[in-house]
Coordinates of N, CA, C and O and ligand atoms in Angstrom, one line a residue:
M234 N -60.8 161.7 24.0 CA -60.1 160.5 23.6 C -58.8 160.3 24.4 O -57.9 161.2 24.4
T235 N -58.7 159.2 25.2 CA -57.5 159.0 26.0 C -56.6 158.1 25.2 O -57.0 157.0 24.7
R236 N -55.3 158.5 25.2 CA -54.3 157.6 24.5 C -53.1 157.4 25.5 O -52.7 158.3 26.1
A237 N -52.7 156.2 25.6 CA -51.5 155.8 26.4 C -50.5 155.1 25.6 O -50.8 154.4 24.6
I238 N -49.2 155.3 26.0 CA -48.1 154.6 25.4 C -47.7 153.5 26.4 O -47.5 153.8 27.6
Y239 N -47.5 152.3 25.9 CA -46.9 151.2 26.7 C -45.5 150.9 26.1 O -45.4 150.2 25.1
P240 N -44.5 151.5 26.7 CA -43.2 151.4 26.1 C -42.4 150.2 26.7 O -42.7 149.8 27.9
G241 N -41.4 149.7 26.0 CA -40.6 148.7 26.5 C -39.7 148.1 25.5 O -39.7 148.5 24.3
S242 N -38.9 147.1 25.9 CA -38.0 146.4 25.0 C -38.7 145.3 24.3 O -38.5 145.0 23.2
F243 N -39.6 144.6 25.0 CA -40.4 143.5 24.5 C -39.5 142.5 23.8 O -39.9 142.1 22.6
D244 N -38.4 142.1 24.4 CA -37.4 141.2 23.7 C -37.3 139.9 24.5 O -36.3 139.8 25.3
P245 N -38.3 139.0 24.4 CA -39.4 139.0 23.6 C -40.7 139.4 24.4 O -40.7 139.5 25.6
L246 N -41.8 139.5 23.6 CA -43.1 139.7 24.2 C -43.5 138.5 25.1 O -43.3 137.4 24.6
T247 N -43.9 138.8 26.3 CA -44.3 137.7 27.2 C -45.8 137.7 27.5 O -46.5 138.7 27.2
N248 N -46.3 136.7 28.1 CA -47.8 136.7 28.5 C -48.0 137.8 29.6 O -49.1 138.2 29.7
G249 N -47.0 138.1 30.3 CA -47.1 139.2 31.3 C -47.4 140.6 30.6 O -48.2 141.4 31.0
H250 N -46.7 140.8 29.4 CA -46.9 142.0 28.6 C -48.3 142.0 28.1 O -49.0 143.0 28.1
I251 N -48.8 140.8 27.6 CA -50.1 140.7 27.0 C -51.2 141.0 28.1 O -52.2 141.7 27.9
D252 N -50.9 140.6 29.3 CA -51.8 140.8 30.4 C -51.9 142.3 30.7 O -53.0 142.9 30.9
I253 N -50.8 143.0 30.7 CA -50.8 144.5 30.9 C -51.5 145.2 29.7 O -52.3 146.1 29.9
I254 N -51.2 144.7 28.5 CA -51.9 145.3 27.3 C -53.4 145.2 27.4 O -54.2 146.1 27.2
E255 N -53.9 144.0 27.8 CA -55.3 143.7 28.0 C -55.9 144.7 29.0 O -57.0 145.3 28.8
R256 N -55.3 144.8 30.2 CA -55.8 145.7 31.2 C -55.8 147.1 30.8 O -56.8 147.9 31.0
S257 N -54.7 147.6 30.1 CA -54.6 149.0 29.7 C -55.6 149.3 28.6 O -56.2 150.4 28.5
A258 N -55.8 148.3 27.7 CA -56.7 148.5 26.5 C -58.2 148.7 27.0 O -59.0 149.4 26.3
R259 N -58.5 148.3 28.2 CA -59.8 148.5 28.8 C -59.9 149.9 29.4 O -61.0 150.4 29.5
L260 N -58.8 150.4 29.8 CA -58.8 151.7 30.5 C -58.7 152.9 29.5 O -59.3 154.0 29.8
F261 N -58.0 152.7 28.4 CA -57.7 153.9 27.5 C -58.5 153.6 26.2 O -58.7 152.5 25.8
D262 N -58.8 154.7 25.5 CA -59.4 154.6 24.2 C -58.5 154.0 23.2 O -58.8 153.2 22.4
E263 N -57.2 154.4 23.3 CA -56.2 153.9 22.4 C -54.9 153.6 23.2 O -54.5 154.4 24.0
L264 N -54.3 152.5 22.9 CA -53.0 152.1 23.5 C -52.0 151.9 22.4 O -52.3 151.2 21.4
V265 N -50.8 152.5 22.6 CA -49.7 152.3 21.6 C -48.6 151.5 22.3 O -48.0 152.0 23.2
V266 N -48.4 150.3 21.8 CA -47.3 149.5 22.4 C -46.1 150.0 21.6 O -46.0 149.8 20.4
A267 N -45.1 150.6 22.3 CA -43.9 151.2 21.6 C -42.7 150.5 22.0 O -42.2 150.4 23.2
I268 N -42.0 149.9 21.0 CA -40.8 149.2 21.2 C -39.6 150.1 21.1 O -39.4 150.8 20.1
L269 N -38.8 150.1 22.2 CA -37.6 151.0 22.2 C -36.5 150.4 21.2 O -36.2 149.3 21.3
T270 N -36.0 151.3 20.4 CA -34.9 151.0 19.5 C -33.7 151.5 20.3 O -33.4 152.7 20.4
N271 N -33.0 150.6 20.9 CA -31.9 151.0 21.8 C -30.5 150.5 21.2 O -30.2 149.3 21.3
P272 N -29.8 151.5 20.7 CA -28.5 151.1 20.1 C -27.5 150.5 21.0 O -26.5 149.9 20.6
Q273 N -27.7 150.8 22.4 CA -26.7 150.3 23.3 C -26.9 148.8 23.7 O -26.1 148.2 24.3
K274 N -28.1 148.3 23.4 CA -28.4 146.9 23.8 C -28.4 146.0 22.6 O -28.9 146.4 21.5
V275 N -27.9 144.8 22.7 CA -27.9 143.9 21.6 C -29.1 143.0 21.9 O -29.1 142.2 22.8
P276 N -30.2 143.2 21.1 CA -31.4 142.4 21.5 C -31.3 141.0 20.9 O -30.5 140.7 20.0
L277 N -32.1 140.1 21.4 CA -32.2 138.7 20.8 C -33.0 138.8 19.5 O -32.7 138.3 18.4
F278 N -34.2 139.6 19.6 CA -35.0 139.8 18.4 C -34.8 141.2 17.9 O -34.8 142.1 18.7
S279 N -34.7 141.3 16.6 CA -34.5 142.6 16.0 C -35.8 143.4 16.2 O -36.9 142.8 16.4
V280 N -35.8 144.7 15.9 CA -37.0 145.5 16.1 C -38.0 145.0 15.1 O -39.2 144.9 15.4
D281 N -37.6 144.7 13.8 CA -38.6 144.2 12.8 C -39.2 142.9 13.3 O -40.4 142.7 13.1
E282 N -38.4 142.0 13.9 CA -39.0 140.8 14.4 C -40.0 141.0 15.5 O -41.0 140.4 15.5
R283 N -39.6 142.0 16.4 CA -40.6 142.3 17.5 C -41.9 142.9 17.0 O -42.9 142.6 17.5
L284 N -41.7 143.8 15.9 CA -42.9 144.4 15.3 C -43.8 143.3 14.7 O -45.0 143.3 14.8
E285 N -43.1 142.3 14.1 CA -43.9 141.3 13.4 C -44.6 140.4 14.4 O -45.7 140.0 14.2
I286 N -44.0 140.2 15.6 CA -44.6 139.4 16.7 C -45.9 140.2 17.1 O -46.9 139.6 17.3
M287 N -45.7 141.5 17.3 CA -46.9 142.3 17.7 C -48.0 142.2 16.6 O -49.2 142.1 17.0
R288 N -47.6 142.3 15.4 CA -48.6 142.3 14.3 C -49.3 140.9 14.3 O -50.6 140.9 14.1
R289 N -48.6 139.9 14.6 CA -49.3 138.6 14.6 C -50.1 138.2 15.8 O -51.0 137.4 15.8
I290 N -49.7 138.8 17.0 CA -50.3 138.4 18.2 C -51.2 139.5 18.8 O -52.3 139.2 19.2
V291 N -50.7 140.7 18.8 CA -51.5 141.8 19.4 C -52.6 142.3 18.5 O -53.7 142.5 18.9
Q292 N -52.2 142.6 17.3 CA -53.1 143.2 16.3 C -54.5 142.4 16.2 O -55.5 143.1 16.3
P293 N -54.5 141.1 16.0 CA -55.8 140.4 15.8 C -56.6 140.4 17.1 O -57.8 140.2 17.0
R294 N -56.0 140.6 18.2 CA -56.7 140.4 19.5 C -57.3 141.7 20.1 O -58.3 141.6 20.8
F295 N -56.7 142.8 19.8 CA -57.1 144.1 20.4 C -57.4 145.1 19.4 O -56.5 145.5 18.6
K296 N -58.6 145.6 19.3 CA -59.0 146.6 18.3 C -58.4 148.0 18.5 O -58.2 148.7 17.6
N297 N -58.2 148.4 19.8 CA -57.8 149.7 20.1 C -56.3 149.8 20.4 O -55.8 150.7 21.1
V298 N -55.5 148.8 20.0 CA -54.1 148.7 20.3 C -53.3 148.8 19.0 O -53.6 148.1 18.1
R299 N -52.4 149.8 19.0 CA -51.5 149.9 17.8 C -50.1 149.6 18.3 O -49.9 149.5 19.6
F300 N -49.2 149.4 17.5 CA -47.8 149.2 17.9 C -46.8 150.0 17.0 O -47.2 150.3 15.9
D301 N -45.7 150.3 17.5 CA -44.7 151.1 16.8 C -43.3 150.9 17.4 O -43.2 150.2 18.5
A302 N -42.3 151.5 16.8 CA -41.0 151.5 17.4 C -40.6 153.0 17.6 O -41.1 153.8 16.9
F303 N -39.8 153.2 18.6 CA -39.3 154.6 18.9 C -37.9 154.6 19.3 O -37.4 153.6 19.8
H304 N -37.3 155.8 19.2 CA -36.0 156.0 19.8 C -36.0 157.4 20.4 O -36.9 158.2 20.1
G305 N -35.0 157.7 21.2 CA -34.9 159.0 21.8 C -35.7 159.0 23.1 O -36.0 157.9 23.7
L306 N -36.1 160.2 23.6 CA -36.8 160.3 24.9 C -38.2 159.8 24.8 O -39.0 160.2 23.9
L307 N -38.6 159.0 25.7 CA -40.0 158.5 25.8 C -41.0 159.6 25.9 O -42.0 159.6 25.2
V308 N -40.7 160.6 26.7 CA -41.7 161.7 26.9 C -41.9 162.5 25.5 O -43.0 163.0 25.3
D309 N -40.8 162.6 24.8 CA -41.0 163.3 23.5 C -41.8 162.4 22.5 O -42.7 163.0 21.8
Y310 N -41.6 161.1 22.5 CA -42.4 160.2 21.7 C -43.9 160.3 22.1 O -44.8 160.4 21.3
A311 N -44.1 160.3 23.5 CA -45.5 160.4 24.0 C -46.2 161.7 23.6 O -47.3 161.7 23.1
R312 N -45.4 162.8 23.7 CA -46.0 164.1 23.3 C -46.3 164.1 21.8 O -47.4 164.5 21.4
D313 N -45.3 163.6 21.0 CA -45.6 163.6 19.5 C -46.7 162.7 19.1 O -47.4 162.9 18.1
S314 N -47.0 161.7 20.0 CA -48.1 160.8 19.7 C -49.4 161.3 20.3 O -50.4 160.6 20.2
Q315 N -49.4 162.5 20.9 CA -50.5 163.1 21.6 C -51.1 162.1 22.7 O -52.3 162.0 22.8
A316 N -50.2 161.5 23.4 CA -50.7 160.6 24.5 C -50.7 161.3 25.8 O -49.8 162.2 26.0
Q317 N -51.6 161.0 26.7 CA -51.6 161.6 28.0 C -50.9 160.8 29.1 O -50.6 161.3 30.1
A318 N -50.7 159.5 28.8 CA -50.2 158.7 29.8 C -49.2 157.6 29.3 O -49.2 157.3 28.1
I319 N -48.3 157.2 30.2 CA -47.3 156.1 29.9 C -47.8 155.0 30.9 O -48.0 155.2 32.1
V320 N -47.9 153.8 30.3 CA -48.2 152.7 31.1 C -47.0 151.9 31.4 O -46.2 151.6 30.5
R321 N -46.8 151.4 32.6 CA -45.7 150.5 33.0 C -46.2 149.4 33.8 O -47.0 149.7 34.8
G322 N -45.8 148.2 33.6 CA -46.2 147.1 34.4 C -45.3 147.0 35.6 O -44.1 147.2 35.4
I323 N -45.8 146.8 36.7 CA -45.0 146.7 37.9 C -45.3 145.3 38.6 O -46.4 145.0 38.8
R324 N -44.2 144.6 38.8 CA -44.4 143.2 39.4 C -44.0 143.2 40.8 O -44.8 143.7 41.6
A325 N -42.9 142.7 41.2 CA -42.5 142.7 42.6 C -42.0 144.0 43.0 O -41.8 144.9 42.2
I326 N -41.8 144.1 44.3 CA -41.3 145.4 44.9 C -40.0 145.8 44.3 O -39.6 147.0 44.2
A327 N -39.2 144.8 43.8 CA -37.9 145.1 43.2 C -38.0 146.0 42.0 O -37.1 146.8 41.7
D328 N -39.1 146.0 41.3 CA -39.3 146.9 40.2 C -39.5 148.3 40.6 O -39.3 149.3 39.8
Y329 N -40.0 148.5 41.8 CA -40.5 149.8 42.2 C -39.5 151.0 42.1 O -39.8 152.0 41.6
E330 N -38.3 150.7 42.6 CA -37.3 151.8 42.7 C -36.9 152.4 41.4 O -37.0 153.6 41.1
F331 N -36.6 151.5 40.4 CA -36.3 151.9 39.1 C -37.5 152.6 38.4 O -37.4 153.6 37.8
E332 N -38.7 152.0 38.6 CA -39.9 152.6 37.9 C -40.2 153.9 38.5 O -40.6 154.8 37.8
F333 N -40.0 154.1 39.8 CA -40.3 155.3 40.5 C -39.3 156.4 40.0 O -39.8 157.5 39.6
E334 N -38.0 156.1 39.9 CA -37.1 157.0 39.3 C -37.4 157.5 37.9 O -37.4 158.6 37.6
M335 N -37.8 156.4 37.1 CA -38.1 156.7 35.7 C -39.4 157.6 35.6 O -39.4 158.6 34.9
A336 N -40.4 157.3 36.4 CA -41.6 158.0 36.3 C -41.4 159.5 36.8 O -41.9 160.4 36.1
L337 N -40.6 159.7 37.8 CA -40.4 161.1 38.3 C -39.5 161.8 37.3 O -39.7 163.0 37.1
M338 N -38.5 161.2 36.7 CA -37.7 161.8 35.7 C -38.6 162.2 34.5 O -38.5 163.3 34.0
N339 N -39.4 161.3 34.1 CA -40.3 161.6 33.0 C -41.2 162.8 33.3 O -41.5 163.6 32.5
R340 N -41.7 162.8 34.6 CA -42.6 163.9 35.0 C -41.8 165.2 34.9 O -42.4 166.3 34.6
R341 N -40.6 165.2 35.4 CA -39.8 166.4 35.3 C -39.6 166.9 33.9 O -39.6 168.1 33.6
L342 N -39.4 165.9 33.0 CA -39.1 166.3 31.6 C -40.4 166.8 30.9 O -40.4 167.6 30.1
N343 N -41.5 166.2 31.3 CA -42.8 166.6 30.8 C -44.0 166.4 31.8 O -44.5 165.3 31.9
P344 N -44.3 167.4 32.6 CA -45.3 167.3 33.6 C -46.7 167.0 33.1 O -47.6 166.6 33.9
D345 N -46.9 167.1 31.8 CA -48.3 166.9 31.3 C -48.5 165.4 31.1 O -49.7 165.0 30.8
I346 N -47.5 164.6 31.1 CA -47.7 163.1 30.8 C -47.6 162.4 32.1 O -46.6 162.4 32.9
E347 N -48.6 161.6 32.4 CA -48.8 160.9 33.7 C -48.3 159.4 33.5 O -48.6 158.8 32.5
T348 N -47.6 158.9 34.5 CA -47.2 157.5 34.4 C -48.3 156.7 35.2 O -48.6 157.0 36.3
V349 N -48.8 155.6 34.6 CA -49.8 154.8 35.3 C -49.2 153.4 35.4 O -48.7 152.8 34.5
F350 N -49.1 152.9 36.7 CA -48.6 151.6 36.9 C -49.7 150.5 37.0 O -50.7 150.8 37.6
M351 N -49.5 149.4 36.3 CA -50.5 148.4 36.3 C -49.8 147.1 36.8 O -48.7 146.8 36.6
M352 N -50.6 146.3 37.6 CA -50.1 145.1 38.1 C -50.6 143.9 37.3 O -51.8 143.8 37.0
P353 N -49.7 143.0 36.8 CA -50.2 141.9 36.1 C -50.8 140.8 37.0 O -50.7 141.0 38.2
A354 N -51.4 139.8 36.4 CA -52.0 138.7 37.2 C -50.8 138.1 38.0 O -49.7 138.1 37.6
E355 N -51.2 137.6 39.2 CA -50.2 137.1 40.1 C -49.2 136.1 39.5 O -48.1 136.0 39.7
S356 N -49.9 135.3 38.6 CA -49.1 134.2 38.0 C -48.0 134.7 37.1 O -47.1 133.9 36.7
Y357 N -48.0 136.0 36.8 CA -46.9 136.5 35.9 C -46.0 137.4 36.7 O -45.2 138.2 36.2
S358 N -46.1 137.4 38.1 CA -45.4 138.4 38.9 C -43.9 138.2 38.9 O -43.1 139.0 39.3
Y359 N -43.5 137.0 38.5 CA -42.0 136.7 38.5 C -41.5 136.7 37.0 O -40.3 136.3 36.8
L360 N -42.3 137.0 36.1 CA -42.0 136.7 34.7 C -41.3 138.0 34.1 O -41.8 139.1 34.3
S361 N -40.2 137.7 33.4 CA -39.5 138.8 32.7 C -39.0 138.3 31.4 O -38.6 137.1 31.3
S362 N -38.8 139.2 30.4 CA -38.2 138.8 29.1 C -36.8 138.3 29.4 O -36.3 137.3 28.7
R363 N -36.1 138.9 30.3 CA -34.7 138.5 30.6 C -34.6 137.0 31.1 O -33.9 136.2 30.6
L364 N -35.6 136.7 32.0 CA -35.6 135.3 32.5 C -36.0 134.3 31.4 O -35.5 133.2 31.3
V365 N -37.0 134.7 30.6 CA -37.5 133.9 29.5 C -36.3 133.5 28.6 O -36.1 132.4 28.2
K366 N -35.5 134.5 28.2 CA -34.4 134.3 27.3 C -33.4 133.4 28.0 O -32.8 132.4 27.4
E367 N -33.1 133.6 29.3 CA -32.1 132.8 30.0 C -32.5 131.3 30.0 O -31.8 130.4 29.7
V368 N -33.8 131.1 30.4 CA -34.3 129.8 30.6 C -34.3 129.1 29.2 O -33.8 127.9 29.1
A369 N -34.8 129.8 28.1 CA -34.8 129.2 26.8 C -33.4 128.9 26.3 O -33.1 127.8 25.8
Q370 N -32.4 129.8 26.6 CA -31.1 129.6 26.2 C -30.4 128.4 26.8 O -29.6 127.7 26.2
L371 N -30.9 128.1 28.1 CA -30.3 127.0 28.8 C -31.1 125.7 28.6 O -30.9 124.7 29.3
G372 N -32.1 125.7 27.7 CA -32.8 124.5 27.4 C -34.1 124.3 28.2 O -34.6 123.2 28.1
G373 N -34.5 125.2 29.1 CA -35.7 125.0 29.9 C -36.9 125.4 29.1 O -36.8 126.0 28.0
S374 N -38.1 125.0 29.6 CA -39.3 125.2 28.9 C -39.9 126.6 29.3 O -39.9 126.9 30.5
V375 N -40.4 127.3 28.3 CA -41.0 128.6 28.6 C -42.5 128.5 28.2 O -43.2 129.5 28.1
K376 N -43.0 127.3 28.1 CA -44.4 127.1 27.8 C -45.3 127.8 28.8 O -45.1 127.7 30.0
G377 N -46.3 128.5 28.3 CA -47.3 129.1 29.2 C -46.8 130.5 29.6 O -47.6 131.3 30.2
L378 N -45.5 130.8 29.4 CA -45.0 132.1 29.8 C -45.0 133.1 28.7 O -44.9 134.3 28.9
V379 N -44.9 132.6 27.5 CA -44.9 133.4 26.3 C -45.9 132.9 25.3 O -46.3 131.7 25.4
P380 N -46.4 133.7 24.3 CA -47.3 133.1 23.3 C -46.6 132.0 22.5 O -45.3 132.0 22.4
E381 N -47.4 131.1 22.0 CA -46.8 129.9 21.3 C -45.9 130.4 20.2 O -44.8 129.8 20.0
L382 N -46.2 131.4 19.5 CA -45.4 131.9 18.4 C -44.0 132.3 18.9 O -43.0 132.0 18.3
V383 N -44.0 133.0 20.0 CA -42.7 133.4 20.6 C -41.9 132.2 21.0 O -40.7 132.2 20.8
E384 N -42.6 131.2 21.6 CA -41.9 130.0 22.0 C -41.2 129.3 20.7 O -40.0 129.0 20.8
E385 N -42.0 129.3 19.6 CA -41.5 128.7 18.4 C -40.3 129.5 17.9 O -39.2 128.9 17.5
L386 N -40.4 130.8 17.9 CA -39.3 131.6 17.4 C -38.1 131.6 18.2 O -37.0 131.6 17.7
L387 N -38.3 131.4 19.5 CA -37.2 131.3 20.5 C -36.4 130.0 20.2 O -35.2 130.0 20.1
L388 N -37.2 128.9 20.0 CA -36.5 127.6 19.7 C -35.8 127.7 18.4 O -34.7 127.2 18.3
K389 N -36.4 128.3 17.4 CA -35.7 128.4 16.1 C -34.5 129.2 16.2 O -33.4 128.9 15.7
K390 N -34.5 130.4 16.9 CA -33.4 131.3 17.0 C -32.3 130.6 17.8 O -31.1 130.7 17.5
L391 N -32.7 129.8 18.8 CA -31.6 129.1 19.6 C -31.3 127.7 19.1 O -30.5 127.0 19.7
K392 N -31.9 127.4 17.9 CA -31.6 126.1 17.2 C -31.8 124.9 18.1 O -30.9 124.1 18.3
R393 N -33.0 124.9 18.8 CA -33.2 123.7 19.7 C -34.2 122.7 19.1 O -35.0 123.1 18.3
Ligands
PNS457 O1 -38.8 147.0 28.8 P1 -37.8 147.9 29.4 O2 -36.5 147.6 28.9 O3 -37.9 147.9 30.9 O4 -38.3 149.4 29.0 C1 -37.5 150.5 29.4 C2 -38.0 151.8 28.7 C3 -38.0 151.6 27.2 C4 -39.3 152.2 29.2 C5 -36.9 153.0 29.0 O5 -35.6 152.5 28.8 C6 -37.2 154.2 28.2 O6 -38.1 154.9 28.4 N1 -36.2 154.5 27.3 C7 -36.3 155.7 26.4 C8 -35.3 156.7 26.7 C9 -35.7 157.7 27.8 O7 -36.7 158.3 27.7 N2 -35.0 157.7 28.9 C10 -35.3 158.4 30.1 C11 -36.2 157.6 31.0 S1 -36.4 158.4 32.6

């Protein structure tokens, strides 16, 4: 049984994340989408709101995908979850340096856990939660970039 962790902030979940979830769910027997609880970052959506978004969007669509929140070291969470792999989505070359550092640091911390990089569909190669938040905050449309529920919640949160 192969199990992978797909970690991230998911603040908010985008269609690019869903694309990676879909691809990874085909590769692994079980995928755990794990939301980082990061006390240093002030998120737009609380962890509970992000878990609720996962429950409403990811759960009905994928039978072998679970979701959870974690804090502390990712490799410790992966080990405790008995996962063999960490999935990261990689878009443009700009992602590579940071992802490379993280993957090698994680390997140093736990050589038994492999990082697997997945590429999203080309149409999502410029998409990030950061840009989605910025565009929505400035009144631009994020239609087609995030699930409809996320779009509604963004508009509600930003009172547009
Ligand atoms: O969606 P993000 O913000 O790019 O995800 C970053 C994440 C959650 C994968 C990364 O910050 C992380 O793994 N944090 C947990 C703490 C940790 O293990 N740090 C050492 C990484 S080398």
